[in-house]
């Protein structure tokens, strides 16, 4: 009797420990549990469910938990203040080679927040070009990763509206999502792992805790509007990106023109910036001048070739013949 009572008490202590908050604010949960609740967006399970998860309820605690660094207070209030600060800085040359002067012209508030950013990097999720771009704190581009974001246009307003939130956010934490599972609206947990890639960077937003930048099991969809709200990049890229991200790292989600049109129709104004990253061309990557030169050379070569060719002989009449079709060549 005593031994069974002791076993029950011990089990109760273990369960209590698994649900407690630690001193650093992180939550320790039984690693055998799985995610419950869809990411945000679909009532029926699609072929690729890599965004339908509730990271807030997952078994994973952040890989590296730390408090956000306090922001600097530079007391900048105008575009001139911002540009004078950069010009007089010991890092003026670095600022001049980065995107921050352009951001100041596009959106003063964003520029001030980025200058007061205590972290070494910031991220722009650029819907116009479909790239996640990593910048150092001076605004110099470090890496650009092809991405997929929400199918629906416009900013996110509520859970499960199939949209990617737009605006100025920060990284809430980095999670190991290797073993995350998806549970649909009917309560069925699907056993396929790897749908979220190896890591998940959660965005800290006022709308939801379910949106993040993560890997994907559908790399063929990168470059398109394919997700249910999250931002997907290649698994190799997410493993590289997390090396530069800390809790509090700024993340700007920049709307495209079509997103802005939807936002205006719905009565919302979302700031946008132009990072100067055009959507990649589908064909040749040669500069326009080189293409024109190549075309002119080809035309000249064609003229010379035609001039040197002998006149064609008259066509001979050929009796038609019947050929049996090869079934392997039929559509």
PDB file of C-alpha atoms in Angstrom:
ATOM      1  CA  UNK A   1       0.000   0.000   0.000  1.00  0.00           C
ATOM      2  CA  UNK A   2       2.777   2.384   0.961  1.00  0.00           C
ATOM      3  CA  UNK A   3       4.756   1.612  -2.193  1.00  0.00           C
ATOM      4  CA  UNK A   4       1.769   2.276  -4.493  1.00  0.00           C
ATOM      5  CA  UNK A   5       1.020   5.551  -2.668  1.00  0.00           C
ATOM      6  CA  UNK A   6       4.645   6.596  -3.075  1.00  0.00           C
ATOM      7  CA  UNK A   7       4.516   5.763  -6.795  1.00  0.00           C
ATOM      8  CA  UNK A   8       1.387   7.898  -7.231  1.00  0.00           C
ATOM      9  CA  UNK A   9       2.995  10.834  -5.405  1.00  0.00           C
ATOM     10  CA  UNK A  10       6.139  10.501  -7.505  1.00  0.00           C
ATOM     11  CA  UNK A  11       4.091  10.462 -10.726  1.00  0.00           C
ATOM     12  CA  UNK A  12       2.256  13.594  -9.583  1.00  0.00           C
ATOM     13  CA  UNK A  13       5.550  15.380  -8.988  1.00  0.00           C
ATOM     14  CA  UNK A  14       6.775  14.462 -12.483  1.00  0.00           C
ATOM     15  CA  UNK A  15       3.583  15.694 -14.138  1.00  0.00           C
ATOM     16  CA  UNK A  16       3.691  18.940 -12.151  1.00  0.00           C
ATOM     17  CA  UNK A  17       7.315  19.534 -13.125  1.00  0.00           C
ATOM     18  CA  UNK A  18       6.527  19.018 -16.807  1.00  0.00           C
ATOM     19  CA  UNK A  19       3.965  21.819 -16.777  1.00  0.00           C
ATOM     20  CA  UNK A  20       5.790  24.414 -14.680  1.00  0.00           C
ATOM     21  CA  UNK A  21       7.339  27.651 -15.829  1.00  0.00           C
ATOM     22  CA  UNK A  22      11.093  27.829 -15.284  1.00  0.00           C
ATOM     23  CA  UNK A  23      12.832  30.838 -13.766  1.00  0.00           C
ATOM     24  CA  UNK A  24      13.792  32.172 -17.208  1.00  0.00           C
ATOM     25  CA  UNK A  25      10.199  32.244 -18.393  1.00  0.00           C
ATOM     26  CA  UNK A  26      10.359  29.188 -20.675  1.00  0.00           C
ATOM     27  CA  UNK A  27       7.913  26.324 -20.328  1.00  0.00           C
ATOM     28  CA  UNK A  28       9.005  22.712 -20.033  1.00  0.00           C
ATOM     29  CA  UNK A  29       6.508  20.280 -21.522  1.00  0.00           C
ATOM     30  CA  UNK A  30       6.624  16.531 -21.925  1.00  0.00           C
ATOM     31  CA  UNK A  31       8.627  15.909 -25.112  1.00  0.00           C
ATOM     32  CA  UNK A  32       6.353  13.027 -26.076  1.00  0.00           C
ATOM     33  CA  UNK A  33       3.379  15.335 -26.574  1.00  0.00           C
ATOM     34  CA  UNK A  34       2.557  16.807 -29.972  1.00  0.00           C
ATOM     35  CA  UNK A  35       1.193  20.027 -31.412  1.00  0.00           C
ATOM     36  CA  UNK A  36      -2.545  20.422 -31.161  1.00  0.00           C
ATOM     37  CA  UNK A  37      -4.457  22.934 -33.189  1.00  0.00           C
ATOM     38  CA  UNK A  38      -3.990  24.108 -36.763  1.00  0.00           C
ATOM     39  CA  UNK A  39      -1.444  26.768 -37.635  1.00  0.00           C
ATOM     40  CA  UNK A  40      -4.017  29.193 -38.817  1.00  0.00           C
ATOM     41  CA  UNK A  41      -5.717  28.567 -41.889  1.00  0.00           C
ATOM     42  CA  UNK A  42      -7.528  25.616 -43.403  1.00  0.00           C
ATOM     43  CA  UNK A  43     -10.445  23.575 -42.152  1.00  0.00           C
ATOM     44  CA  UNK A  44      -9.664  20.673 -44.472  1.00  0.00           C
ATOM     45  CA  UNK A  45      -6.255  19.085 -44.720  1.00  0.00           C
ATOM     46  CA  UNK A  46      -4.513  20.036 -47.986  1.00  0.00           C
ATOM     47  CA  UNK A  47      -1.793  18.058 -49.708  1.00  0.00           C
ATOM     48  CA  UNK A  48       0.900  20.122 -47.998  1.00  0.00           C
ATOM     49  CA  UNK A  49       0.028  20.946 -44.391  1.00  0.00           C
ATOM     50  CA  UNK A  50       3.314  22.546 -43.421  1.00  0.00           C
ATOM     51  CA  UNK A  51       1.715  25.668 -41.997  1.00  0.00           C
ATOM     52  CA  UNK A  52      -1.186  24.130 -40.108  1.00  0.00           C
ATOM     53  CA  UNK A  53       0.252  24.001 -36.614  1.00  0.00           C
ATOM     54  CA  UNK A  54      -0.052  25.832 -33.341  1.00  0.00           C
ATOM     55  CA  UNK A  55       3.553  26.408 -32.210  1.00  0.00           C
ATOM     56  CA  UNK A  56       2.241  27.912 -28.976  1.00  0.00           C
ATOM     57  CA  UNK A  57       1.064  24.453 -27.946  1.00  0.00           C
ATOM     58  CA  UNK A  58       4.004  22.391 -29.155  1.00  0.00           C
ATOM     59  CA  UNK A  59       6.223  20.189 -27.082  1.00  0.00           C
ATOM     60  CA  UNK A  60       9.314  22.183 -28.007  1.00  0.00           C
ATOM     61  CA  UNK A  61      10.750  24.882 -25.796  1.00  0.00           C
ATOM     62  CA  UNK A  62      12.877  27.554 -27.456  1.00  0.00           C
ATOM     63  CA  UNK A  63      16.313  26.279 -28.442  1.00  0.00           C
ATOM     64  CA  UNK A  64      17.985  29.320 -26.971  1.00  0.00           C
ATOM     65  CA  UNK A  65      15.977  31.303 -24.449  1.00  0.00           C
ATOM     66  CA  UNK A  66      17.195  34.799 -23.633  1.00  0.00           C
ATOM     67  CA  UNK A  67      15.679  38.109 -22.747  1.00  0.00           C
ATOM     68  CA  UNK A  68      15.291  40.695 -25.467  1.00  0.00           C
ATOM     69  CA  UNK A  69      18.003  43.367 -25.315  1.00  0.00           C
ATOM     70  CA  UNK A  70      16.725  46.845 -24.411  1.00  0.00           C
ATOM     71  CA  UNK A  71      16.379  49.161 -27.392  1.00  0.00           C
ATOM     72  CA  UNK A  72      18.616  52.199 -27.696  1.00  0.00           C
ATOM     73  CA  UNK A  73      17.074  55.633 -27.243  1.00  0.00           C
ATOM     74  CA  UNK A  74      18.607  57.860 -29.925  1.00  0.00           C
ATOM     75  CA  UNK A  75      15.883  60.552 -29.737  1.00  0.00           C
ATOM     76  CA  UNK A  76      15.504  60.734 -33.509  1.00  0.00           C
ATOM     77  CA  UNK A  77      12.333  62.465 -34.714  1.00  0.00           C
ATOM     78  CA  UNK A  78      12.803  63.316 -38.395  1.00  0.00           C
ATOM     79  CA  UNK A  79      14.342  62.033 -41.610  1.00  0.00           C
ATOM     80  CA  UNK A  80      17.055  64.666 -41.253  1.00  0.00           C
ATOM     81  CA  UNK A  81      17.813  63.435 -37.724  1.00  0.00           C
ATOM     82  CA  UNK A  82      18.141  59.882 -39.021  1.00  0.00           C
ATOM     83  CA  UNK A  83      20.393  60.791 -41.937  1.00  0.00           C
ATOM     84  CA  UNK A  84      22.554  63.135 -39.856  1.00  0.00           C
ATOM     85  CA  UNK A  85      22.991  60.408 -37.246  1.00  0.00           C
ATOM     86  CA  UNK A  86      24.192  57.944 -39.899  1.00  0.00           C
ATOM     87  CA  UNK A  87      26.438  60.499 -41.615  1.00  0.00           C
ATOM     88  CA  UNK A  88      28.163  61.478 -38.345  1.00  0.00           C
ATOM     89  CA  UNK A  89      28.498  57.917 -37.075  1.00  0.00           C
ATOM     90  CA  UNK A  90      31.884  56.124 -36.962  1.00  0.00           C
ATOM     91  CA  UNK A  91      30.071  53.583 -39.160  1.00  0.00           C
ATOM     92  CA  UNK A  92      28.994  56.164 -41.756  1.00  0.00           C
ATOM     93  CA  UNK A  93      30.580  54.206 -44.607  1.00  0.00           C
ATOM     94  CA  UNK A  94      28.704  51.053 -43.630  1.00  0.00           C
ATOM     95  CA  UNK A  95      25.398  52.936 -43.396  1.00  0.00           C
ATOM     96  CA  UNK A  96      25.976  54.544 -46.803  1.00  0.00           C
ATOM     97  CA  UNK A  97      26.261  51.094 -48.417  1.00  0.00           C
ATOM     98  CA  UNK A  98      23.092  49.794 -46.789  1.00  0.00           C
ATOM     99  CA  UNK A  99      19.333  50.097 -47.173  1.00  0.00           C
ATOM    100  CA  UNK A 100      18.645  52.292 -44.116  1.00  0.00           C
ATOM    101  CA  UNK A 101      18.818  55.705 -45.877  1.00  0.00           C
ATOM    102  CA  UNK A 102      16.224  54.427 -48.379  1.00  0.00           C
ATOM    103  CA  UNK A 103      14.042  53.050 -45.571  1.00  0.00           C
ATOM    104  CA  UNK A 104      14.177  56.454 -43.879  1.00  0.00           C
ATOM    105  CA  UNK A 105      12.678  58.015 -47.002  1.00  0.00           C
ATOM    106  CA  UNK A 106       9.999  55.317 -47.275  1.00  0.00           C
ATOM    107  CA  UNK A 107       9.071  54.972 -43.607  1.00  0.00           C
ATOM    108  CA  UNK A 108      10.606  57.083 -40.844  1.00  0.00           C
ATOM    109  CA  UNK A 109       9.229  54.935 -38.021  1.00  0.00           C
ATOM    110  CA  UNK A 110      10.837  51.763 -39.411  1.00  0.00           C
ATOM    111  CA  UNK A 111      14.179  53.535 -39.871  1.00  0.00           C
ATOM    112  CA  UNK A 112      14.217  54.812 -36.274  1.00  0.00           C
ATOM    113  CA  UNK A 113      13.324  51.369 -34.898  1.00  0.00           C
ATOM    114  CA  UNK A 114      16.087  49.741 -36.942  1.00  0.00           C
ATOM    115  CA  UNK A 115      18.684  52.318 -35.838  1.00  0.00           C
ATOM    116  CA  UNK A 116      17.642  51.767 -32.222  1.00  0.00           C
ATOM    117  CA  UNK A 117      17.801  48.011 -32.762  1.00  0.00           C
ATOM    118  CA  UNK A 118      20.358  46.547 -30.288  1.00  0.00           C
ATOM    119  CA  UNK A 119      20.704  43.341 -32.314  1.00  0.00           C
ATOM    120  CA  UNK A 120      23.326  42.692 -34.977  1.00  0.00           C
ATOM    121  CA  UNK A 121      20.872  41.851 -37.765  1.00  0.00           C
ATOM    122  CA  UNK A 122      17.354  42.409 -39.024  1.00  0.00           C
ATOM    123  CA  UNK A 123      15.138  40.586 -41.549  1.00  0.00           C
ATOM    124  CA  UNK A 124      12.791  41.773 -44.288  1.00  0.00           C
ATOM    125  CA  UNK A 125      10.183  39.284 -45.507  1.00  0.00           C
ATOM    126  CA  UNK A 126       9.611  40.904 -48.886  1.00  0.00           C
ATOM    127  CA  UNK A 127       6.348  39.865 -50.520  1.00  0.00           C
ATOM    128  CA  UNK A 128       6.995  41.902 -53.716  1.00  0.00           C
ATOM    129  CA  UNK A 129      10.121  39.874 -54.567  1.00  0.00           C
ATOM    130  CA  UNK A 130       9.209  36.699 -52.606  1.00  0.00           C
ATOM    131  CA  UNK A 131      12.510  36.728 -50.715  1.00  0.00           C
ATOM    132  CA  UNK A 132      13.460  36.648 -47.048  1.00  0.00           C
ATOM    133  CA  UNK A 133      16.401  39.043 -46.852  1.00  0.00           C
ATOM    134  CA  UNK A 134      18.922  39.158 -44.002  1.00  0.00           C
ATOM    135  CA  UNK A 135      20.645  42.494 -43.308  1.00  0.00           C
ATOM    136  CA  UNK A 136      23.310  43.465 -40.814  1.00  0.00           C
ATOM    137  CA  UNK A 137      22.473  46.266 -38.384  1.00  0.00           C
ATOM    138  CA  UNK A 138      23.817  48.861 -40.846  1.00  0.00           C
ATOM    139  CA  UNK A 139      21.385  47.704 -43.526  1.00  0.00           C
ATOM    140  CA  UNK A 140      23.841  45.842 -45.734  1.00  0.00           C
ATOM    141  CA  UNK A 141      22.357  42.756 -47.372  1.00  0.00           C
ATOM    142  CA  UNK A 142      23.930  39.505 -46.168  1.00  0.00           C
ATOM    143  CA  UNK A 143      21.731  36.761 -47.631  1.00  0.00           C
ATOM    144  CA  UNK A 144      18.497  36.408 -49.593  1.00  0.00           C
ATOM    145  CA  UNK A 145      16.367  33.259 -49.485  1.00  0.00           C
ATOM    146  CA  UNK A 146      13.524  32.421 -51.864  1.00  0.00           C
ATOM    147  CA  UNK A 147      10.308  32.034 -49.885  1.00  0.00           C
ATOM    148  CA  UNK A 148       6.652  31.081 -50.016  1.00  0.00           C
ATOM    149  CA  UNK A 149       4.014  32.978 -48.062  1.00  0.00           C
ATOM    150  CA  UNK A 150       0.225  33.055 -47.744  1.00  0.00           C
ATOM    151  CA  UNK A 151      -2.059  32.232 -50.655  1.00  0.00           C
ATOM    152  CA  UNK A 152      -4.450  35.025 -49.707  1.00  0.00           C
ATOM    153  CA  UNK A 153      -3.469  38.672 -50.097  1.00  0.00           C
ATOM    154  CA  UNK A 154      -3.641  41.379 -47.438  1.00  0.00           C
ATOM    155  CA  UNK A 155      -2.483  41.421 -43.833  1.00  0.00           C
ATOM    156  CA  UNK A 156      -3.595  38.944 -41.188  1.00  0.00           C
ATOM    157  CA  UNK A 157      -6.517  39.917 -38.928  1.00  0.00           C
ATOM    158  CA  UNK A 158      -7.382  36.695 -37.107  1.00  0.00           C
ATOM    159  CA  UNK A 159      -6.483  33.043 -36.745  1.00  0.00           C
ATOM    160  CA  UNK A 160      -7.131  30.762 -39.691  1.00  0.00           C
ATOM    161  CA  UNK A 161      -7.700  33.553 -42.211  1.00  0.00           C
ATOM    162  CA  UNK A 162      -4.954  32.192 -44.519  1.00  0.00           C
ATOM    163  CA  UNK A 163      -2.861  35.375 -44.422  1.00  0.00           C
ATOM    164  CA  UNK A 164       0.666  36.423 -43.520  1.00  0.00           C
ATOM    165  CA  UNK A 165       0.760  39.386 -41.104  1.00  0.00           C
ATOM    166  CA  UNK A 166       2.376  42.564 -42.433  1.00  0.00           C
ATOM    167  CA  UNK A 167       4.248  45.206 -40.475  1.00  0.00           C
ATOM    168  CA  UNK A 168       7.146  45.526 -38.030  1.00  0.00           C
ATOM    169  CA  UNK A 169       7.600  42.516 -35.752  1.00  0.00           C
ATOM    170  CA  UNK A 170      10.371  40.695 -33.909  1.00  0.00           C
ATOM    171  CA  UNK A 171      11.555  37.139 -33.304  1.00  0.00           C
ATOM    172  CA  UNK A 172       9.866  35.626 -30.255  1.00  0.00           C
ATOM    173  CA  UNK A 173      11.988  32.476 -30.230  1.00  0.00           C
ATOM    174  CA  UNK A 174      13.638  29.735 -32.243  1.00  0.00           C
ATOM    175  CA  UNK A 175      12.219  26.218 -32.031  1.00  0.00           C
ATOM    176  CA  UNK A 176      13.306  22.751 -33.091  1.00  0.00           C
ATOM    177  CA  UNK A 177      10.376  21.772 -35.319  1.00  0.00           C
ATOM    178  CA  UNK A 178      11.872  18.522 -36.624  1.00  0.00           C
ATOM    179  CA  UNK A 179       9.302  16.314 -34.927  1.00  0.00           C
ATOM    180  CA  UNK A 180       6.314  18.633 -34.936  1.00  0.00           C
ATOM    181  CA  UNK A 181       3.092  16.952 -36.006  1.00  0.00           C
ATOM    182  CA  UNK A 182      -0.082  18.419 -37.416  1.00  0.00           C
ATOM    183  CA  UNK A 183      -3.489  17.963 -35.783  1.00  0.00           C
ATOM    184  CA  UNK A 184      -6.406  18.968 -37.992  1.00  0.00           C
ATOM    185  CA  UNK A 185      -9.709  20.578 -37.002  1.00  0.00           C
ATOM    186  CA  UNK A 186     -11.273  17.161 -36.493  1.00  0.00           C
ATOM    187  CA  UNK A 187      -8.680  16.318 -33.850  1.00  0.00           C
ATOM    188  CA  UNK A 188      -6.778  13.868 -36.030  1.00  0.00           C
ATOM    189  CA  UNK A 189      -2.996  13.964 -35.624  1.00  0.00           C
ATOM    190  CA  UNK A 190      -1.117  13.146 -38.817  1.00  0.00           C
ATOM    191  CA  UNK A 191       2.057  11.109 -38.337  1.00  0.00           C
ATOM    192  CA  UNK A 192       4.233  12.686 -41.047  1.00  0.00           C
ATOM    193  CA  UNK A 193       7.175  14.563 -39.550  1.00  0.00           C
ATOM    194  CA  UNK A 194       9.324  17.162 -41.269  1.00  0.00           C
ATOM    195  CA  UNK A 195       6.484  19.308 -42.621  1.00  0.00           C
ATOM    196  CA  UNK A 196       7.874  22.368 -40.855  1.00  0.00           C
ATOM    197  CA  UNK A 197      11.502  21.684 -41.603  1.00  0.00           C
ATOM    198  CA  UNK A 198      14.142  21.567 -38.890  1.00  0.00           C
ATOM    199  CA  UNK A 199      13.606  25.003 -37.298  1.00  0.00           C
ATOM    200  CA  UNK A 200      10.815  27.529 -36.686  1.00  0.00           C
ATOM    201  CA  UNK A 201      11.385  31.251 -35.952  1.00  0.00           C
ATOM    202  CA  UNK A 202       8.199  32.489 -34.335  1.00  0.00           C
ATOM    203  CA  UNK A 203       7.073  36.057 -35.074  1.00  0.00           C
ATOM    204  CA  UNK A 204       5.910  38.119 -32.131  1.00  0.00           C
ATOM    205  CA  UNK A 205       2.671  39.748 -33.295  1.00  0.00           C
ATOM    206  CA  UNK A 206      -0.482  41.103 -31.683  1.00  0.00           C
ATOM    207  CA  UNK A 207      -2.691  38.871 -33.844  1.00  0.00           C
ATOM    208  CA  UNK A 208      -1.300  35.374 -33.306  1.00  0.00           C
ATOM    209  CA  UNK A 209       1.594  33.330 -31.965  1.00  0.00           C
ATOM    210  CA  UNK A 210       1.176  30.788 -34.748  1.00  0.00           C
ATOM    211  CA  UNK A 211       3.109  32.458 -37.559  1.00  0.00           C
ATOM    212  CA  UNK A 212       6.794  31.971 -38.205  1.00  0.00           C
ATOM    213  CA  UNK A 213       9.620  31.524 -40.666  1.00  0.00           C
ATOM    214  CA  UNK A 214      10.339  27.819 -41.050  1.00  0.00           C
ATOM    215  CA  UNK A 215      11.608  25.121 -43.378  1.00  0.00           C
ATOM    216  CA  UNK A 216       9.386  23.118 -45.685  1.00  0.00           C
ATOM    217  CA  UNK A 217       8.615  19.675 -47.033  1.00  0.00           C
ATOM    218  CA  UNK A 218       7.531  21.312 -50.316  1.00  0.00           C
ATOM    219  CA  UNK A 219      10.609  23.134 -51.688  1.00  0.00           C
ATOM    220  CA  UNK A 220       9.033  23.199 -55.173  1.00  0.00           C
ATOM    221  CA  UNK A 221       6.511  25.790 -53.892  1.00  0.00           C
ATOM    222  CA  UNK A 222       9.159  28.360 -52.925  1.00  0.00           C
ATOM    223  CA  UNK A 223       8.769  31.596 -54.854  1.00  0.00           C
ATOM    224  CA  UNK A 224       4.971  31.379 -54.874  1.00  0.00           C
ATOM    225  CA  UNK A 225       1.975  32.293 -52.739  1.00  0.00           C
ATOM    226  CA  UNK A 226       1.464  28.806 -51.394  1.00  0.00           C
ATOM    227  CA  UNK A 227       1.249  28.762 -47.586  1.00  0.00           C
ATOM    228  CA  UNK A 228      -1.585  29.210 -45.123  1.00  0.00           C
ATOM    229  CA  UNK A 229       0.111  32.094 -43.330  1.00  0.00           C
ATOM    230  CA  UNK A 230       3.654  31.122 -42.398  1.00  0.00           C
ATOM    231  CA  UNK A 231       6.810  32.036 -44.295  1.00  0.00           C
ATOM    232  CA  UNK A 232       8.606  29.012 -45.746  1.00  0.00           C
ATOM    233  CA  UNK A 233      12.205  28.841 -46.910  1.00  0.00           C
ATOM    234  CA  UNK A 234      14.433  25.911 -47.859  1.00  0.00           C
ATOM    235  CA  UNK A 235      15.517  23.673 -44.988  1.00  0.00           C
ATOM    236  CA  UNK A 236      19.198  24.457 -45.612  1.00  0.00           C
ATOM    237  CA  UNK A 237      18.388  28.169 -45.534  1.00  0.00           C
ATOM    238  CA  UNK A 238      16.500  28.088 -42.231  1.00  0.00           C
ATOM    239  CA  UNK A 239      19.473  26.344 -40.619  1.00  0.00           C
ATOM    240  CA  UNK A 240      21.707  29.157 -41.859  1.00  0.00           C
ATOM    241  CA  UNK A 241      19.301  31.953 -40.946  1.00  0.00           C
ATOM    242  CA  UNK A 242      18.927  30.929 -37.292  1.00  0.00           C
ATOM    243  CA  UNK A 243      22.652  31.563 -36.750  1.00  0.00           C
ATOM    244  CA  UNK A 244      21.917  35.296 -37.005  1.00  0.00           C
ATOM    245  CA  UNK A 245      18.582  35.511 -35.173  1.00  0.00           C
ATOM    246  CA  UNK A 246      18.060  36.245 -31.496  1.00  0.00           C
ATOM    247  CA  UNK A 247      14.971  36.861 -29.424  1.00  0.00           C
ATOM    248  CA  UNK A 248      14.008  40.398 -30.382  1.00  0.00           C
ATOM    249  CA  UNK A 249      15.639  40.480 -33.816  1.00  0.00           C
ATOM    250  CA  UNK A 250      13.485  42.843 -35.951  1.00  0.00           C
ATOM    251  CA  UNK A 251      11.442  41.194 -38.715  1.00  0.00           C
ATOM    252  CA  UNK A 252       9.636  43.415 -41.228  1.00  0.00           C
ATOM    253  CA  UNK A 253       6.955  41.760 -43.377  1.00  0.00           C
ATOM    254  CA  UNK A 254       6.647  44.004 -46.416  1.00  0.00           C
ATOM    255  CA  UNK A 255       3.379  43.951 -48.436  1.00  0.00           C
ATOM    256  CA  UNK A 256       3.236  43.773 -52.223  1.00  0.00           C
ATOM    257  CA  UNK A 257       1.118  46.149 -54.314  1.00  0.00           C
ATOM    258  CA  UNK A 258      -1.641  43.550 -54.528  1.00  0.00           C
ATOM    259  CA  UNK A 259      -1.560  43.091 -50.736  1.00  0.00           C
ATOM    260  CA  UNK A 260      -1.821  46.859 -50.356  1.00  0.00           C
ATOM    261  CA  UNK A 261      -4.826  46.959 -52.678  1.00  0.00           C
ATOM    262  CA  UNK A 262      -6.642  44.404 -50.504  1.00  0.00           C
ATOM    263  CA  UNK A 263      -5.661  46.291 -47.350  1.00  0.00           C
ATOM    264  CA  UNK A 264      -7.039  49.564 -48.713  1.00  0.00           C
ATOM    265  CA  UNK A 265     -10.283  47.887 -49.763  1.00  0.00           C
ATOM    266  CA  UNK A 266     -10.652  46.579 -46.201  1.00  0.00           C
ATOM    267  CA  UNK A 267      -9.856  49.972 -44.652  1.00  0.00           C
ATOM    268  CA  UNK A 268      -6.318  49.217 -43.440  1.00  0.00           C
ATOM    269  CA  UNK A 269      -3.063  51.069 -44.043  1.00  0.00           C
ATOM    270  CA  UNK A 270       0.106  48.974 -43.766  1.00  0.00           C
ATOM    271  CA  UNK A 271       3.470  50.729 -44.229  1.00  0.00           C
ATOM    272  CA  UNK A 272       5.627  49.492 -47.083  1.00  0.00           C
ATOM    273  CA  UNK A 273       9.242  49.976 -48.090  1.00  0.00           C
ATOM    274  CA  UNK A 274      11.110  49.427 -51.332  1.00  0.00           C
ATOM    275  CA  UNK A 275      14.225  47.355 -50.727  1.00  0.00           C
ATOM    276  CA  UNK A 276      15.093  47.424 -54.411  1.00  0.00           C
ATOM    277  CA  UNK A 277      15.025  43.667 -54.811  1.00  0.00           C
ATOM    278  CA  UNK A 278      13.238  42.935 -58.060  1.00  0.00           C
ATOM    279  CA  UNK A 279      11.565  39.603 -58.700  1.00  0.00           C
ATOM    280  CA  UNK A 280      14.117  37.391 -60.484  1.00  0.00           C
ATOM    281  CA  UNK A 281      13.729  37.013 -64.244  1.00  0.00           C
ATOM    282  CA  UNK A 282      12.454  33.653 -65.383  1.00  0.00           C
ATOM    283  CA  UNK A 283      14.846  33.413 -68.343  1.00  0.00           C
ATOM    284  CA  UNK A 284      18.336  34.729 -69.059  1.00  0.00           C
ATOM    285  CA  UNK A 285      20.114  36.647 -66.327  1.00  0.00           C
ATOM    286  CA  UNK A 286      22.236  38.635 -68.823  1.00  0.00           C
ATOM    287  CA  UNK A 287      22.008  42.456 -68.645  1.00  0.00           C
ATOM    288  CA  UNK A 288      19.711  44.077 -71.228  1.00  0.00           C
ATOM    289  CA  UNK A 289      22.611  45.656 -73.147  1.00  0.00           C
ATOM    290  CA  UNK A 290      24.285  42.248 -73.566  1.00  0.00           C
ATOM    291  CA  UNK A 291      21.001  40.726 -74.763  1.00  0.00           C
ATOM    292  CA  UNK A 292      20.590  43.474 -77.387  1.00  0.00           C
ATOM    293  CA  UNK A 293      24.157  42.977 -78.608  1.00  0.00           C
ATOM    294  CA  UNK A 294      23.650  39.196 -78.857  1.00  0.00           C
ATOM    295  CA  UNK A 295      20.422  39.696 -80.827  1.00  0.00           C
ATOM    296  CA  UNK A 296      22.094  42.087 -83.292  1.00  0.00           C
ATOM    297  CA  UNK A 297      24.982  39.642 -83.886  1.00  0.00           C
ATOM    298  CA  UNK A 298      22.573  36.752 -84.475  1.00  0.00           C
ATOM    299  CA  UNK A 299      20.556  38.785 -87.011  1.00  0.00           C
ATOM    300  CA  UNK A 300      23.730  39.720 -88.917  1.00  0.00           C
ATOM    301  CA  UNK A 301      24.915  36.100 -88.935  1.00  0.00           C
ATOM    302  CA  UNK A 302      21.526  34.957 -90.273  1.00  0.00           C
ATOM    303  CA  UNK A 303      21.659  37.490 -93.137  1.00  0.00           C
ATOM    304  CA  UNK A 304      25.169  36.385 -94.131  1.00  0.00           C
ATOM    305  CA  UNK A 305      24.180  32.702 -93.995  1.00  0.00           C
ATOM    306  CA  UNK A 306      21.111  33.231 -96.205  1.00  0.00           C
ATOM    307  CA  UNK A 307      23.162  35.216 -98.754  1.00  0.00           C
ATOM    308  CA  UNK A 308      25.694  32.390 -99.085  1.00  0.00           C
ATOM    309  CA  UNK A 309      23.110  29.600 -99.450  1.00  0.00           C
ATOM    310  CA  UNK A 310      22.378  28.230-102.979  1.00  0.00           C
ATOM    311  CA  UNK A 311      18.857  28.644-104.360  1.00  0.00           C
ATOM    312  CA  UNK A 312      16.586  25.799-103.275  1.00  0.00           C
ATOM    313  CA  UNK A 313      15.650  23.100-105.785  1.00  0.00           C
ATOM    314  CA  UNK A 314      11.988  22.733-106.798  1.00  0.00           C
ATOM    315  CA  UNK A 315      10.061  20.398-104.536  1.00  0.00           C
ATOM    316  CA  UNK A 316       9.338  16.900-105.869  1.00  0.00           C
ATOM    317  CA  UNK A 317       5.894  15.363-105.621  1.00  0.00           C
ATOM    318  CA  UNK A 318       5.896  12.368-103.277  1.00  0.00           C
ATOM    319  CA  UNK A 319       3.110   9.808-103.105  1.00  0.00           C
ATOM    320  CA  UNK A 320       1.659   9.590 -99.567  1.00  0.00           C
ATOM    321  CA  UNK A 321       2.371   6.423 -97.588  1.00  0.00           C
ATOM    322  CA  UNK A 322       0.545   4.920 -94.631  1.00  0.00           C
ATOM    323  CA  UNK A 323       2.593   4.425 -91.446  1.00  0.00           C
ATOM    324  CA  UNK A 324       1.317   2.543 -88.420  1.00  0.00           C
ATOM    325  CA  UNK A 325       1.468   4.714 -85.272  1.00  0.00           C
ATOM    326  CA  UNK A 326       3.809   3.664 -82.446  1.00  0.00           C
ATOM    327  CA  UNK A 327       1.544   3.320 -79.383  1.00  0.00           C
ATOM    328  CA  UNK A 328       4.399   4.485 -77.084  1.00  0.00           C
ATOM    329  CA  UNK A 329       4.418   7.869 -78.793  1.00  0.00           C
ATOM    330  CA  UNK A 330       0.699   8.564 -78.463  1.00  0.00           C
ATOM    331  CA  UNK A 331      -0.527  11.063 -75.818  1.00  0.00           C
TER     332      UNK A 331
END
